[in-house]
Amino acid sequence: MILILDNLDSFTFNISQETRKCGYECVVKRASETSLADIEKLSPQKIIFSPGPGRPSDHPFMYQVMEYFSDRIPILGICLGMQAMNEFFGGTICKDDRPMHGKTSSIFHNDSMLFHGIPSSCEVARYHSLKIDQLATSFILTAWTADRIPMAMSHHTKNLYGVQFHPESFLTPYGNQMLLNFYRS
């Protein structure tokens, strides 16, 4: 079972739909109404941090989940979720000079696990006004835009992955494959 922690974002429903299309059971829980004990009881195989409004610090439960579960359960951070992972491990985020709301960009990747079987250049949907400024040293940059804005990352030693874009969007043609790659990892 996949646990999707909802950070009050309308895209969370799309993530759960795509997860079910991939053939996986999922449970959606509001991050602000969930405890670490609740997650223990659910015993998820994977956790997804949904996108959400504001800054990662507005959604502190993600930090608690990383502190408690990051050595045991694979986690995928989407948009705000990726930013939270980066900050938790010592990286920084900043305002993007060019907010990207409902726009597509070409990204390039290094064929890491999330991008297995996906062309080295592909289109993704972006909905964000913050971006990673300094990547945490415990992460590897795995995808980027032509102007080197971080679009995906993976942790050096833990099963933690982040994408700045929205794999659940119809504007991300290979998004379903990216989610499948995470679920099968």
PDB file of C-alpha atoms in Angstrom:
ATOM      1  CA  MET A   1       0.000   0.000   0.000  1.00  0.00           C
ATOM      2  CA  ILE A   2       1.163   3.501  -0.888  1.00  0.00           C
ATOM      3  CA  LEU A   3       0.549   6.306   1.610  1.00  0.00           C
ATOM      4  CA  ILE A   4       0.030   9.740   0.067  1.00  0.00           C
ATOM      5  CA  LEU A   5       0.468  12.555   2.578  1.00  0.00           C
ATOM      6  CA  ASP A   6      -1.720  15.411   1.406  1.00  0.00           C
ATOM      7  CA  ASN A   7      -0.248  18.868   1.968  1.00  0.00           C
ATOM      8  CA  LEU A   8      -3.575  20.544   1.119  1.00  0.00           C
ATOM      9  CA  ASP A   9      -3.110  20.415  -2.638  1.00  0.00           C
ATOM     10  CA  SER A  10      -5.734  19.779  -5.302  1.00  0.00           C
ATOM     11  CA  PHE A  11      -3.256  17.617  -7.253  1.00  0.00           C
ATOM     12  CA  THR A  12      -3.274  14.995  -4.484  1.00  0.00           C
ATOM     13  CA  PHE A  13      -6.413  13.409  -5.946  1.00  0.00           C
ATOM     14  CA  ASN A  14      -4.656  13.100  -9.325  1.00  0.00           C
ATOM     15  CA  ILE A  15      -1.698  11.366  -7.659  1.00  0.00           C
ATOM     16  CA  SER A  16      -4.028   8.843  -6.016  1.00  0.00           C
ATOM     17  CA  GLN A  17      -5.815   8.232  -9.338  1.00  0.00           C
ATOM     18  CA  GLU A  18      -2.527   7.636 -11.147  1.00  0.00           C
ATOM     19  CA  THR A  19      -1.363   5.338  -8.348  1.00  0.00           C
ATOM     20  CA  ARG A  20      -4.481   3.203  -8.746  1.00  0.00           C
ATOM     21  CA  LYS A  21      -4.051   3.218 -12.544  1.00  0.00           C
ATOM     22  CA  CYS A  22      -0.570   1.793 -11.942  1.00  0.00           C
ATOM     23  CA  GLY A  23      -2.249  -1.069 -10.070  1.00  0.00           C
ATOM     24  CA  TYR A  24      -1.352  -0.060  -6.521  1.00  0.00           C
ATOM     25  CA  GLU A  25      -3.615   0.438  -3.539  1.00  0.00           C
ATOM     26  CA  CYS A  26      -3.207   3.818  -1.875  1.00  0.00           C
ATOM     27  CA  VAL A  27      -4.453   5.719   1.132  1.00  0.00           C
ATOM     28  CA  VAL A  28      -4.564   9.518   1.247  1.00  0.00           C
ATOM     29  CA  LYS A  29      -4.118  11.194   4.633  1.00  0.00           C
ATOM     30  CA  ARG A  30      -4.009  14.906   5.395  1.00  0.00           C
ATOM     31  CA  ALA A  31      -0.511  15.561   6.690  1.00  0.00           C
ATOM     32  CA  SER A  32      -1.871  18.065   9.208  1.00  0.00           C
ATOM     33  CA  GLU A  33      -4.238  15.441  10.669  1.00  0.00           C
ATOM     34  CA  THR A  34      -1.894  12.439  10.728  1.00  0.00           C
ATOM     35  CA  SER A  35       0.582  11.209  13.325  1.00  0.00           C
ATOM     36  CA  LEU A  36       3.673   9.040  13.128  1.00  0.00           C
ATOM     37  CA  ALA A  37       1.701   6.390  15.042  1.00  0.00           C
ATOM     38  CA  ASP A  38      -1.022   6.506  12.353  1.00  0.00           C
ATOM     39  CA  ILE A  39       1.611   5.822   9.708  1.00  0.00           C
ATOM     40  CA  GLU A  40       3.074   2.955  11.754  1.00  0.00           C
ATOM     41  CA  LYS A  41      -0.395   1.363  11.949  1.00  0.00           C
ATOM     42  CA  LEU A  42      -0.908   1.695   8.191  1.00  0.00           C
ATOM     43  CA  SER A  43       2.481   0.072   7.534  1.00  0.00           C
ATOM     44  CA  PRO A  44       2.867   1.536   4.019  1.00  0.00           C
ATOM     45  CA  GLN A  45       5.364   0.113   1.537  1.00  0.00           C
ATOM     46  CA  LYS A  46       6.030   3.605   0.136  1.00  0.00           C
ATOM     47  CA  ILE A  47       5.191   7.200   1.071  1.00  0.00           C
ATOM     48  CA  ILE A  48       4.527  10.146  -1.237  1.00  0.00           C
ATOM     49  CA  PHE A  49       4.693  13.754  -0.080  1.00  0.00           C
ATOM     50  CA  SER A  50       2.172  15.658  -2.178  1.00  0.00           C
ATOM     51  CA  PRO A  51       2.630  19.139  -3.574  1.00  0.00           C
ATOM     52  CA  GLY A  52       1.141  21.976  -1.575  1.00  0.00           C
ATOM     53  CA  PRO A  53       0.924  25.728  -1.123  1.00  0.00           C
ATOM     54  CA  GLY A  54       3.557  27.878   0.538  1.00  0.00           C
ATOM     55  CA  ARG A  55       6.976  26.815   1.729  1.00  0.00           C
ATOM     56  CA  PRO A  56       8.043  23.443   3.147  1.00  0.00           C
ATOM     57  CA  SER A  57       8.270  24.987   6.631  1.00  0.00           C
ATOM     58  CA  ASP A  58       4.494  25.599   6.437  1.00  0.00           C
ATOM     59  CA  HIS A  59       4.093  21.788   6.423  1.00  0.00           C
ATOM     60  CA  PRO A  60       6.397  20.546   9.233  1.00  0.00           C
ATOM     61  CA  PHE A  61       4.979  17.025   9.412  1.00  0.00           C
ATOM     62  CA  MET A  62       7.059  16.059   6.366  1.00  0.00           C
ATOM     63  CA  TYR A  63      10.207  16.732   8.420  1.00  0.00           C
ATOM     64  CA  GLN A  64       8.949  14.446  11.201  1.00  0.00           C
ATOM     65  CA  VAL A  65       8.174  11.697   8.697  1.00  0.00           C
ATOM     66  CA  MET A  66      11.670  11.942   7.205  1.00  0.00           C
ATOM     67  CA  GLU A  67      13.251  11.890  10.656  1.00  0.00           C
ATOM     68  CA  TYR A  68      11.310   8.800  11.682  1.00  0.00           C
ATOM     69  CA  PHE A  69      10.844   6.774   8.461  1.00  0.00           C
ATOM     70  CA  SER A  70      13.567   7.745   5.959  1.00  0.00           C
ATOM     71  CA  ASP A  71      15.758   4.767   6.896  1.00  0.00           C
ATOM     72  CA  ARG A  72      12.883   2.286   6.532  1.00  0.00           C
ATOM     73  CA  ILE A  73      10.347   3.366   3.929  1.00  0.00           C
ATOM     74  CA  PRO A  74      11.046   4.736   0.421  1.00  0.00           C
ATOM     75  CA  ILE A  75       9.689   8.273   0.034  1.00  0.00           C
ATOM     76  CA  LEU A  76       8.935  10.294  -3.100  1.00  0.00           C
ATOM     77  CA  GLY A  77       8.559  14.053  -2.681  1.00  0.00           C
ATOM     78  CA  ILE A  78       6.589  15.821  -5.404  1.00  0.00           C
ATOM     79  CA  CYS A  79       7.125  19.576  -5.883  1.00  0.00           C
ATOM     80  CA  LEU A  80       6.805  20.951  -2.317  1.00  0.00           C
ATOM     81  CA  GLY A  81       7.760  17.457  -1.131  1.00  0.00           C
ATOM     82  CA  MET A  82      11.075  17.619  -2.994  1.00  0.00           C
ATOM     83  CA  GLN A  83      11.754  21.075  -1.583  1.00  0.00           C
ATOM     84  CA  ALA A  84      11.067  19.769   1.950  1.00  0.00           C
ATOM     85  CA  MET A  85      13.488  16.872   1.476  1.00  0.00           C
ATOM     86  CA  ASN A  86      16.181  19.219   0.244  1.00  0.00           C
ATOM     87  CA  GLU A  87      15.723  21.600   3.192  1.00  0.00           C
ATOM     88  CA  PHE A  88      15.580  18.765   5.733  1.00  0.00           C
ATOM     89  CA  PHE A  89      18.979  17.519   4.598  1.00  0.00           C
ATOM     90  CA  GLY A  90      20.590  20.981   4.609  1.00  0.00           C
ATOM     91  CA  GLY A  91      19.883  22.367   1.143  1.00  0.00           C
ATOM     92  CA  THR A  92      18.167  25.664   0.401  1.00  0.00           C
ATOM     93  CA  ILE A  93      15.273  26.857  -1.725  1.00  0.00           C
ATOM     94  CA  CYS A  94      14.526  30.287  -3.142  1.00  0.00           C
ATOM     95  CA  LYS A  95      11.917  32.126  -5.168  1.00  0.00           C
ATOM     96  CA  ASP A  96      12.100  31.337  -8.861  1.00  0.00           C
ATOM     97  CA  ASP A  97      12.487  34.447 -11.015  1.00  0.00           C
ATOM     98  CA  ARG A  98      10.060  32.856 -13.454  1.00  0.00           C
ATOM     99  CA  PRO A  99       7.172  31.134 -11.655  1.00  0.00           C
ATOM    100  CA  MET A 100       6.038  28.078 -13.577  1.00  0.00           C
ATOM    101  CA  HIS A 101       2.336  27.480 -13.086  1.00  0.00           C
ATOM    102  CA  GLY A 102       0.809  25.060 -15.571  1.00  0.00           C
ATOM    103  CA  LYS A 103       3.759  25.300 -17.937  1.00  0.00           C
ATOM    104  CA  THR A 104       5.796  22.547 -19.521  1.00  0.00           C
ATOM    105  CA  SER A 105       9.555  22.303 -19.794  1.00  0.00           C
ATOM    106  CA  SER A 106      11.976  19.871 -21.334  1.00  0.00           C
ATOM    107  CA  ILE A 107      14.149  18.162 -18.782  1.00  0.00           C
ATOM    108  CA  PHE A 108      17.253  16.055 -19.121  1.00  0.00           C
ATOM    109  CA  HIS A 109      18.142  13.176 -16.821  1.00  0.00           C
ATOM    110  CA  ASN A 110      20.912  10.736 -15.986  1.00  0.00           C
ATOM    111  CA  ASP A 111      18.820   7.546 -16.365  1.00  0.00           C
ATOM    112  CA  SER A 112      18.514   7.068 -12.616  1.00  0.00           C
ATOM    113  CA  MET A 113      15.892   4.712 -11.198  1.00  0.00           C
ATOM    114  CA  LEU A 114      12.918   7.093 -11.568  1.00  0.00           C
ATOM    115  CA  PHE A 115      13.753   7.689 -15.232  1.00  0.00           C
ATOM    116  CA  HIS A 116      14.492   4.121 -16.293  1.00  0.00           C
ATOM    117  CA  GLY A 117      12.995   3.472 -19.732  1.00  0.00           C
ATOM    118  CA  ILE A 118      12.271   7.170 -20.381  1.00  0.00           C
ATOM    119  CA  PRO A 119      13.931   9.193 -23.178  1.00  0.00           C
ATOM    120  CA  SER A 120      16.872  11.290 -21.927  1.00  0.00           C
ATOM    121  CA  SER A 121      14.937  14.445 -22.791  1.00  0.00           C
ATOM    122  CA  CYS A 122      11.233  14.621 -21.960  1.00  0.00           C
ATOM    123  CA  GLU A 123       8.479  17.121 -21.219  1.00  0.00           C
ATOM    124  CA  VAL A 124       7.166  17.673 -17.694  1.00  0.00           C
ATOM    125  CA  ALA A 125       4.441  19.807 -16.113  1.00  0.00           C
ATOM    126  CA  ARG A 126       5.608  22.466 -13.694  1.00  0.00           C
ATOM    127  CA  TYR A 127       3.490  24.236 -11.062  1.00  0.00           C
ATOM    128  CA  HIS A 128       5.852  26.064  -8.713  1.00  0.00           C
ATOM    129  CA  SER A 129       7.218  29.460  -7.751  1.00  0.00           C
ATOM    130  CA  LEU A 130      10.038  28.143  -5.522  1.00  0.00           C
ATOM    131  CA  LYS A 131      13.063  26.179  -6.672  1.00  0.00           C
ATOM    132  CA  ILE A 132      16.098  24.500  -5.189  1.00  0.00           C
ATOM    133  CA  ASP A 133      18.876  27.030  -4.802  1.00  0.00           C
ATOM    134  CA  GLN A 134      21.507  24.783  -3.206  1.00  0.00           C
ATOM    135  CA  LEU A 135      21.132  21.013  -3.447  1.00  0.00           C
ATOM    136  CA  ALA A 136      21.750  19.210  -0.146  1.00  0.00           C
ATOM    137  CA  THR A 137      25.069  17.359  -0.292  1.00  0.00           C
ATOM    138  CA  SER A 138      23.362  14.061   0.546  1.00  0.00           C
ATOM    139  CA  PHE A 139      21.423  14.187  -2.745  1.00  0.00           C
ATOM    140  CA  ILE A 140      22.436  13.568  -6.350  1.00  0.00           C
ATOM    141  CA  LEU A 141      20.895  15.732  -9.063  1.00  0.00           C
ATOM    142  CA  THR A 142      19.141  13.306 -11.420  1.00  0.00           C
ATOM    143  CA  ALA A 143      17.186  15.666 -13.723  1.00  0.00           C
ATOM    144  CA  TRP A 144      17.441  19.327 -14.696  1.00  0.00           C
ATOM    145  CA  THR A 145      16.219  21.920 -17.180  1.00  0.00           C
ATOM    146  CA  ALA A 146      18.344  23.427 -19.958  1.00  0.00           C
ATOM    147  CA  ASP A 147      19.180  26.303 -17.596  1.00  0.00           C
ATOM    148  CA  ARG A 148      20.213  23.784 -14.874  1.00  0.00           C
ATOM    149  CA  ILE A 149      17.237  24.210 -12.529  1.00  0.00           C
ATOM    150  CA  PRO A 150      17.026  21.007 -10.439  1.00  0.00           C
ATOM    151  CA  MET A 151      14.043  18.907 -11.480  1.00  0.00           C
ATOM    152  CA  ALA A 152      14.768  15.610  -9.707  1.00  0.00           C
ATOM    153  CA  MET A 153      17.111  14.203  -7.103  1.00  0.00           C
ATOM    154  CA  SER A 154      17.876  11.008  -5.223  1.00  0.00           C
ATOM    155  CA  HIS A 155      19.578  10.466  -1.885  1.00  0.00           C
ATOM    156  CA  HIS A 156      23.072   8.939  -1.870  1.00  0.00           C
ATOM    157  CA  THR A 157      22.252   6.196   0.646  1.00  0.00           C
ATOM    158  CA  LYS A 158      18.514   6.238   1.419  1.00  0.00           C
ATOM    159  CA  ASN A 159      15.515   5.432  -0.774  1.00  0.00           C
ATOM    160  CA  LEU A 160      14.469   9.083  -0.992  1.00  0.00           C
ATOM    161  CA  TYR A 161      13.550  10.696  -4.288  1.00  0.00           C
ATOM    162  CA  GLY A 162      12.221  14.085  -5.263  1.00  0.00           C
ATOM    163  CA  VAL A 163      10.739  15.619  -8.402  1.00  0.00           C
ATOM    164  CA  GLN A 164      10.056  19.334  -8.761  1.00  0.00           C
ATOM    165  CA  PHE A 165       7.500  18.714 -11.507  1.00  0.00           C
ATOM    166  CA  HIS A 166       4.166  16.874 -11.460  1.00  0.00           C
ATOM    167  CA  PRO A 167       4.385  13.281 -12.740  1.00  0.00           C
ATOM    168  CA  GLU A 168       0.627  12.850 -12.242  1.00  0.00           C
ATOM    169  CA  SER A 169      -0.201  15.592 -14.764  1.00  0.00           C
ATOM    170  CA  PHE A 170      -1.371  14.790 -18.284  1.00  0.00           C
ATOM    171  CA  LEU A 171       1.262  17.343 -19.348  1.00  0.00           C
ATOM    172  CA  THR A 172       3.971  14.896 -18.188  1.00  0.00           C
ATOM    173  CA  PRO A 173       3.709  12.129 -20.820  1.00  0.00           C
ATOM    174  CA  TYR A 174       6.069   9.737 -19.009  1.00  0.00           C
ATOM    175  CA  GLY A 175       4.803  10.548 -15.523  1.00  0.00           C
ATOM    176  CA  ASN A 176       2.993   7.236 -15.148  1.00  0.00           C
ATOM    177  CA  GLN A 177       6.254   5.387 -15.925  1.00  0.00           C
ATOM    178  CA  MET A 178       8.116   7.501 -13.356  1.00  0.00           C
ATOM    179  CA  LEU A 179       5.558   6.595 -10.682  1.00  0.00           C
ATOM    180  CA  LEU A 180       5.725   2.921 -11.673  1.00  0.00           C
ATOM    181  CA  ASN A 181       9.518   3.016 -11.413  1.00  0.00           C
ATOM    182  CA  PHE A 182       9.194   4.352  -7.860  1.00  0.00           C
ATOM    183  CA  TYR A 183       6.508   1.832  -6.854  1.00  0.00           C
ATOM    184  CA  ARG A 184       8.540  -1.086  -8.230  1.00  0.00           C
ATOM    185  CA  SER A 185      11.813   0.014  -6.609  1.00  0.00           C
TER     186      SER A 185
END
